[in-house]
XYZ file of N, CA and C in Angstrom:
489
model
N 16.638 -44.293 -12.710
C 16.530 -43.965 -11.387
C 15.759 -42.252 -11.538
N 14.686 -42.315 -10.912
C 13.702 -41.079 -10.685
C 14.040 -40.290 -9.400
N 14.538 -39.038 -9.543
C 14.756 -38.417 -8.398
C 13.636 -37.199 -8.240
N 13.175 -37.167 -6.928
C 12.215 -35.976 -6.733
C 12.688 -35.390 -5.594
N 13.615 -34.259 -5.654
C 14.159 -33.297 -4.835
C 13.207 -33.091 -3.651
N 11.833 -32.518 -4.052
C 10.984 -31.859 -3.068
C 10.547 -33.167 -2.212
N 10.366 -34.025 -2.990
C 9.761 -35.249 -1.865
C 10.872 -35.904 -0.990
N 12.236 -35.900 -1.654
C 13.269 -36.463 -1.073
C 14.090 -35.576 0.126
N 14.008 -34.429 0.028
C 14.478 -33.583 0.935
C 13.525 -33.388 2.360
N 12.195 -33.905 2.234
C 11.368 -33.845 3.509
C 11.917 -34.954 4.334
N 11.849 -34.641 5.628
C 11.959 -35.616 6.791
C 10.779 -36.146 7.495
N 10.424 -37.397 7.831
C 9.421 -37.610 8.502
C 10.046 -37.640 10.039
N 9.647 -36.707 10.766
C 10.389 -36.480 12.017
C 9.708 -37.824 13.093
N 8.815 -38.465 12.682
C 7.890 -39.510 13.338
C 8.759 -40.796 13.192
N 9.610 -40.839 11.950
C 10.316 -42.177 11.678
C 11.865 -41.742 11.462
N 12.300 -41.279 12.515
C 13.964 -40.853 12.320
C 14.704 -41.992 12.080
N 14.395 -43.057 12.810
C 15.289 -44.387 12.377
C 15.268 -44.982 11.066
N 14.040 -44.474 10.178
C 13.870 -45.157 8.935
C 14.437 -43.891 8.063
N 14.510 -42.848 8.348
C 15.133 -41.624 7.705
C 16.782 -42.072 7.816
N 17.471 -42.280 8.616
C 18.677 -42.479 8.960
C 18.841 -43.692 8.067
N 18.077 -44.598 8.102
C 18.707 -46.056 7.294
C 18.790 -45.627 5.679
N 17.801 -44.638 5.471
C 17.777 -44.310 3.979
C 18.716 -43.489 3.423
N 19.083 -42.500 4.411
C 20.192 -41.469 4.215
C 21.276 -41.568 3.381
N 21.966 -42.837 3.760
C 22.875 -43.044 2.637
C 22.792 -43.377 1.197
N 21.864 -44.268 1.100
C 21.402 -44.692 -0.164
C 20.923 -43.424 -0.904
N 20.138 -42.545 -0.205
C 19.576 -41.267 -0.918
C 20.867 -40.342 -1.422
N 21.664 -40.264 -0.348
C 22.966 -39.363 -0.917
C 23.620 -40.054 -2.058
N 23.736 -41.370 -2.081
C 24.515 -41.927 -3.161
C 23.679 -41.854 -4.421
N 22.391 -41.897 -4.229
C 21.484 -41.751 -5.776
C 21.839 -40.371 -6.088
N 21.581 -39.326 -5.485
C 21.920 -37.988 -6.025
C 23.391 -37.873 -6.152
N 24.454 -38.371 -5.649
C 25.864 -38.556 -6.350
C 25.882 -38.971 -7.401
N 25.250 -40.150 -7.850
C 25.451 -40.847 -9.133
C 24.950 -40.199 -9.848
N 23.929 -39.316 -9.672
C 22.846 -38.373 -10.988
C 24.131 -37.229 -10.983
N 24.699 -36.753 -10.110
C 25.645 -35.747 -10.322
C 26.787 -36.006 -11.201
N 27.191 -37.392 -10.913
C 28.353 -37.852 -11.764
C 28.137 -37.968 -13.073
N 26.891 -38.759 -13.312
C 26.243 -38.451 -14.654
C 26.116 -37.559 -15.641
N 25.746 -36.252 -14.768
C 25.458 -35.101 -15.351
C 26.865 -34.370 -15.502
N 28.056 -34.598 -14.686
C 29.440 -34.271 -14.909
C 29.777 -34.894 -16.189
N 29.651 -36.152 -16.341
C 30.168 -36.992 -17.535
C 29.518 -36.406 -18.972
N 28.176 -35.869 -18.584
C 27.559 -35.406 -19.896
C 28.108 -33.819 -20.416
N 28.521 -33.214 -18.978
C 29.262 -31.975 -19.646
C 30.421 -32.122 -20.134
N 31.388 -32.892 -19.871
C 32.330 -33.336 -20.318
C 32.469 -33.920 -21.743
N 31.466 -34.813 -21.931
C 31.291 -35.290 -23.455
C 30.680 -34.178 -24.293
N 30.059 -33.014 -23.788
C 29.549 -32.093 -24.591
C 30.755 -31.081 -25.060
N 31.902 -31.045 -23.967
C 33.014 -30.190 -24.116
C 33.711 -30.766 -25.465
N 33.911 -31.982 -25.233
C 34.660 -32.759 -25.880
C 33.776 -32.792 -27.535
N 32.951 -32.767 -27.645
C 31.834 -32.657 -28.716
C 32.293 -31.280 -29.468
N 32.232 -30.335 -28.610
C 32.407 -28.923 -29.350
C 33.891 -28.662 -29.783
N 34.829 -29.409 -29.062
C 36.432 -29.353 -29.438
C 36.569 -30.211 -30.911
N 35.874 -31.366 -30.861
C 35.902 -32.149 -32.396
C 35.107 -31.202 -33.439
N 33.889 -30.716 -33.215
C 33.303 -29.792 -34.411
C 34.075 -28.634 -34.751
N 34.744 -27.987 -33.854
C 35.652 -26.802 -33.816
C 36.700 -27.245 -34.961
N 37.278 -28.274 -34.507
C 38.619 -28.867 -35.135
C 38.230 -29.318 -36.686
N 36.990 -29.877 -36.849
C 36.437 -30.087 -38.304
C 36.276 -29.020 -38.764
N 35.509 -27.960 -38.272
C 35.137 -26.698 -38.883
C 36.450 -26.073 -39.307
N 37.505 -25.982 -38.525
C 38.896 -25.098 -39.052
C 39.416 -26.066 -40.078
N 39.549 -27.407 -39.862
C 39.832 -28.117 -41.253
C 39.277 -27.734 -42.345
N 38.117 -27.697 -42.112
C 37.111 -27.320 -43.405
C 37.495 -25.868 -44.009
N 37.509 -25.205 -42.900
C 38.208 -23.765 -43.547
C 39.454 -23.336 -44.191
N 40.338 -24.458 -43.495
C 41.634 -24.407 -43.961
C 41.721 -25.165 -45.464
N 40.991 -26.152 -45.831
C 40.554 -26.731 -46.905
C 40.100 -26.186 -48.189
N 39.144 -25.391 -47.742
C 38.339 -24.307 -48.757
C 38.199 -22.961 -48.143
N 39.450 -22.222 -48.039
C 39.232 -20.822 -47.505
C 38.271 -19.993 -48.127
N 38.167 -19.784 -49.615
C 37.049 -19.093 -50.174
C 36.059 -19.368 -49.871
N 35.367 -20.752 -49.962
C 34.245 -21.270 -49.886
C 33.759 -20.892 -48.305
N 34.460 -21.156 -47.310
C 34.318 -20.947 -45.929
C 34.296 -19.395 -45.635
N 35.374 -18.896 -45.852
C 35.643 -17.333 -45.302
C 35.637 -16.508 -46.356
N 35.408 -16.684 -47.814
C 35.617 -15.584 -48.971
C 37.096 -14.853 -48.821
N 37.975 -15.768 -48.553
C 39.327 -15.090 -48.984
C 40.330 -16.159 -48.839
N 41.418 -15.819 -49.585
C 42.311 -16.696 -50.158
C 43.210 -17.196 -48.798
N 43.378 -16.108 -48.076
C 44.477 -16.471 -46.834
C 43.480 -15.852 -45.612
N 42.374 -16.757 -44.864
C 41.970 -16.167 -43.888
C 42.530 -15.974 -42.510
N 42.686 -15.167 -41.827
C 43.311 -15.265 -40.618
C 42.581 -15.749 -39.319
N 43.229 -15.960 -38.341
C 42.432 -16.785 -37.165
C 40.939 -16.125 -36.710
N 40.894 -14.631 -36.906
C 39.775 -14.165 -36.581
C 38.674 -14.575 -37.443
N 38.844 -14.478 -38.782
C 38.068 -15.135 -39.976
C 37.434 -16.456 -39.614
N 38.624 -17.407 -39.220
C 38.219 -18.858 -39.230
C 37.360 -19.068 -37.836
N 37.702 -18.519 -36.838
C 36.896 -18.502 -35.709
C 35.635 -17.905 -36.009
N 35.276 -16.593 -36.461
C 33.869 -16.290 -37.016
C 33.349 -17.368 -37.828
N 34.008 -18.005 -38.728
C 33.327 -19.268 -39.360
C 32.743 -20.543 -38.499
N 33.606 -21.032 -37.783
C 33.241 -22.190 -36.770
C 32.251 -21.476 -35.820
N 32.285 -20.256 -35.306
C 31.223 -20.020 -34.150
C 30.010 -19.749 -34.720
N 29.866 -19.410 -36.129
C 28.600 -19.208 -36.706
C 28.016 -20.201 -37.535
N 28.864 -21.508 -37.078
C 28.116 -22.683 -37.933
C 27.119 -23.402 -37.087
N 26.211 -23.730 -37.730
C 24.701 -24.400 -36.971
C 25.514 -25.521 -36.060
N 26.236 -26.472 -36.647
C 26.802 -27.442 -35.890
C 27.245 -26.854 -34.664
N 28.052 -25.906 -34.676
C 28.829 -25.461 -33.495
C 27.829 -24.926 -32.405
N 26.917 -24.183 -32.955
C 25.856 -23.516 -32.198
C 24.980 -24.649 -31.579
N 24.692 -25.488 -32.036
C 23.942 -26.814 -31.498
C 24.832 -27.565 -30.419
N 25.929 -27.746 -30.773
C 26.769 -28.223 -29.879
C 26.817 -27.286 -28.209
N 27.187 -26.170 -28.726
C 27.316 -25.534 -27.129
C 25.849 -25.189 -26.692
N 24.538 -25.392 -27.298
C 23.254 -25.456 -26.642
C 23.378 -26.535 -25.839
N 23.641 -27.636 -26.320
C 23.711 -28.933 -25.576
C 24.704 -28.763 -24.338
N 26.064 -28.328 -24.669
C 26.697 -27.873 -23.537
C 25.989 -26.933 -22.296
N 25.436 -26.168 -22.896
C 24.916 -24.998 -21.904
C 23.849 -25.631 -20.988
N 23.014 -26.558 -21.600
C 22.088 -27.277 -20.836
C 22.568 -28.462 -20.141
N 23.668 -29.149 -20.445
C 24.355 -29.934 -19.557
C 25.018 -29.350 -18.489
N 25.487 -28.207 -18.760
C 26.231 -27.523 -17.544
C 24.912 -27.134 -16.462
N 23.995 -26.518 -17.060
C 22.700 -26.218 -16.051
C 22.402 -27.305 -15.388
N 22.015 -28.756 -15.867
C 21.869 -29.853 -15.290
C 22.715 -30.131 -14.177
N 24.100 -29.983 -14.337
C 25.364 -30.318 -13.594
C 24.973 -29.390 -12.218
N 24.945 -28.256 -12.607
C 24.713 -27.167 -11.612
C 23.595 -27.452 -10.395
N 22.587 -27.723 -11.305
C 21.286 -28.101 -10.342
C 21.491 -29.461 -9.594
N 22.168 -30.332 -10.370
C 22.610 -31.823 -9.616
C 23.199 -31.391 -8.418
N 24.313 -30.821 -8.784
C 25.430 -30.539 -7.604
C 24.528 -29.674 -6.202
N 23.907 -28.834 -6.364
C 23.023 -28.244 -5.265
C 22.231 -29.245 -4.866
N 21.473 -29.999 -5.298
C 20.716 -31.019 -4.877
C 21.572 -32.304 -4.061
N 22.405 -32.490 -4.656
C 23.398 -33.687 -4.081
C 23.928 -33.045 -2.895
N 24.669 -31.960 -2.825
C 24.978 -31.136 -1.587
C 23.735 -30.983 -0.505
N 22.709 -30.627 -0.869
C 21.726 -30.517 0.298
C 21.251 -31.475 0.754
N 21.209 -32.853 0.058
C 20.699 -33.887 0.591
C 21.836 -34.584 1.205
N 22.933 -34.823 0.817
C 24.225 -35.176 1.572
C 24.709 -34.380 2.793
N 24.470 -33.124 2.642
C 25.014 -32.487 3.848
C 23.728 -31.750 4.821
N 23.087 -30.997 3.980
C 22.215 -29.949 4.882
C 20.971 -31.034 5.403
N 20.552 -32.093 4.502
C 19.676 -33.213 5.027
C 20.245 -34.079 6.286
N 21.197 -34.330 6.026
C 21.988 -34.996 7.141
C 22.197 -34.298 8.468
N 22.664 -33.042 8.273
C 22.706 -32.144 9.400
C 21.417 -32.063 10.066
N 20.328 -31.821 9.302
C 19.069 -31.661 10.044
C 18.639 -33.038 10.571
N 18.920 -34.077 10.135
C 18.482 -35.462 10.580
C 19.369 -35.561 11.937
N 20.637 -35.123 11.867
C 21.592 -35.203 13.373
C 20.829 -34.364 14.449
N 20.334 -33.129 13.847
C 19.786 -32.082 14.826
C 18.305 -32.834 15.306
N 17.704 -33.233 14.639
C 16.304 -33.887 15.078
C 16.352 -35.159 15.863
N 17.289 -35.719 15.874
C 17.884 -36.923 16.512
C 18.344 -36.631 17.865
N 19.113 -35.308 18.113
C 19.534 -34.405 19.188
C 18.241 -34.278 20.045
N 17.328 -33.625 19.302
C 16.196 -33.045 19.910
C 14.959 -34.369 20.562
N 15.083 -35.142 19.811
C 14.462 -36.462 20.209
C 14.948 -37.142 21.320
N 16.381 -37.247 21.338
C 17.201 -37.739 22.623
C 16.850 -36.883 23.810
N 16.513 -35.826 23.534
C 16.307 -34.592 24.806
C 14.810 -34.632 25.144
N 13.948 -35.505 24.266
C 12.569 -35.459 24.620
C 11.771 -34.338 24.168
N 12.630 -33.569 23.171
C 11.962 -32.328 22.606
C 10.448 -32.554 22.209
N 10.122 -33.815 21.452
C 8.922 -34.030 20.782
C 7.895 -34.793 21.831
N 8.258 -35.099 23.197
C 7.489 -35.760 23.989
C 6.234 -34.669 24.233
N 5.188 -35.293 24.456
C 3.968 -34.507 24.932
C 3.959 -34.077 26.382
N 3.108 -33.283 26.674
C 2.968 -32.806 28.110
C 2.838 -34.157 29.050
N 3.450 -33.925 30.241
C 2.971 -35.325 31.235
C 1.821 -35.198 31.892
N 1.075 -33.923 31.937
C 0.017 -33.918 32.684
C -0.895 -32.669 31.800
N -1.910 -33.261 31.625
C -2.931 -32.716 30.460
C -3.309 -31.081 31.047
N -3.107 -30.176 30.215
C -3.365 -28.879 30.454
C -5.019 -28.574 30.224
N -5.120 -27.614 31.298
C -6.707 -27.390 31.104
C -6.577 -26.064 30.515
N -7.061 -26.042 29.216
C -6.843 -24.769 28.072
C -8.130 -23.666 28.648
N -9.173 -24.064 29.261
C -9.924 -22.961 30.013
C -9.155 -22.093 30.959
N -8.824 -22.811 31.962
C -8.069 -22.260 32.958
C -6.698 -21.458 32.503
N -6.105 -21.989 31.748
C -4.933 -21.170 31.201
C -5.383 -19.873 30.179
N -6.601 -19.993 29.818
C -6.969 -18.913 28.969
C -7.436 -17.501 29.901
N -8.044 -18.044 30.960
C -8.567 -17.359 32.123
C -7.628 -16.678 32.528
N -6.513 -17.605 33.008
C -5.222 -17.009 33.700
C -4.382 -15.712 32.794
N -4.366 -16.025 31.590
C -3.985 -15.203 30.426
C -4.440 -13.787 30.514
N -6.131 -13.886 30.474
C -6.959 -12.548 30.369
C -6.751 -11.972 31.728
N -6.574 -12.578 32.814
C -6.507 -12.021 34.044
C -4.978 -10.992 33.977
N -3.897 -11.653 33.549
C -2.750 -10.999 33.404
C -2.768 -9.781 32.567
N -3.401 -9.956 31.343
C -3.594 -9.017 30.413
C -4.544 -7.894 30.890
N -5.580 -8.154 31.811
C -6.569 -6.924 32.436
C -5.870 -6.429 33.307
N -4.897 -7.115 34.349
C -3.847 -6.573 35.259
C -3.169 -5.190 34.687
N -2.318 -5.929 33.554
C -1.436 -4.705 32.791
C -2.063 -3.590 32.380
N -3.439 -3.774 31.710
C -4.261 -2.593 31.253
C -4.780 -1.698 32.592
N -5.134 -2.403 33.561
C -5.480 -1.496 34.771
C -4.386 -0.896 35.346
N -3.257 -1.401 35.474
C -1.968 -1.007 35.710
C -1.779 0.381 34.953
N -1.654 0.259 33.729
C -1.319 1.226 32.687
C -2.532 2.469 32.718
N -4.054 1.991 32.681
C -4.585 3.338 32.885
C -4.413 4.022 34.378
N -3.847 3.529 35.396
C -3.639 4.179 36.660
C -2.794 5.264 36.678
N -1.525 4.665 35.788
C -0.580 5.617 35.462
C -0.853 6.848 34.638
N -1.702 6.557 33.769
C -2.004 7.605 32.810
C -3.104 8.785 33.437
N -3.642 8.341 34.375
C -4.654 9.425 35.039
C -3.959 10.240 35.865
């Protein structure tokens, strides 16, 4: 499943009916992506716990080899497993998975709520004929002349007041 947030967030206001038909499946695709990211975070957290337990067991089995002490305390064991390459790699995987989850949640919410609200508002505007063109074509030359006349009149009034 390929997601392209920049493309998916766009709304074609000339095809609101098609956009509405696609909204639910689009929201579901982003929700599935979010759920998969959530599962990866949970798996990464469990992997960290397993590695930590294995390293603690290793430190307890060979305290001198791991902590350079016959009887390491909790801080020594924690320092041992936190400095372990395996633990650091597992933490990096978790950090990336958490970032992916955060981004997926933002995208899911924007598609599910913000895009949906935008669609609802566009449909309301369409129903009010907001997008309807003018009923009588405008003469732009006439409009321009009238605007210039109004501006000239304001300038003339201002000049009379300052004299």
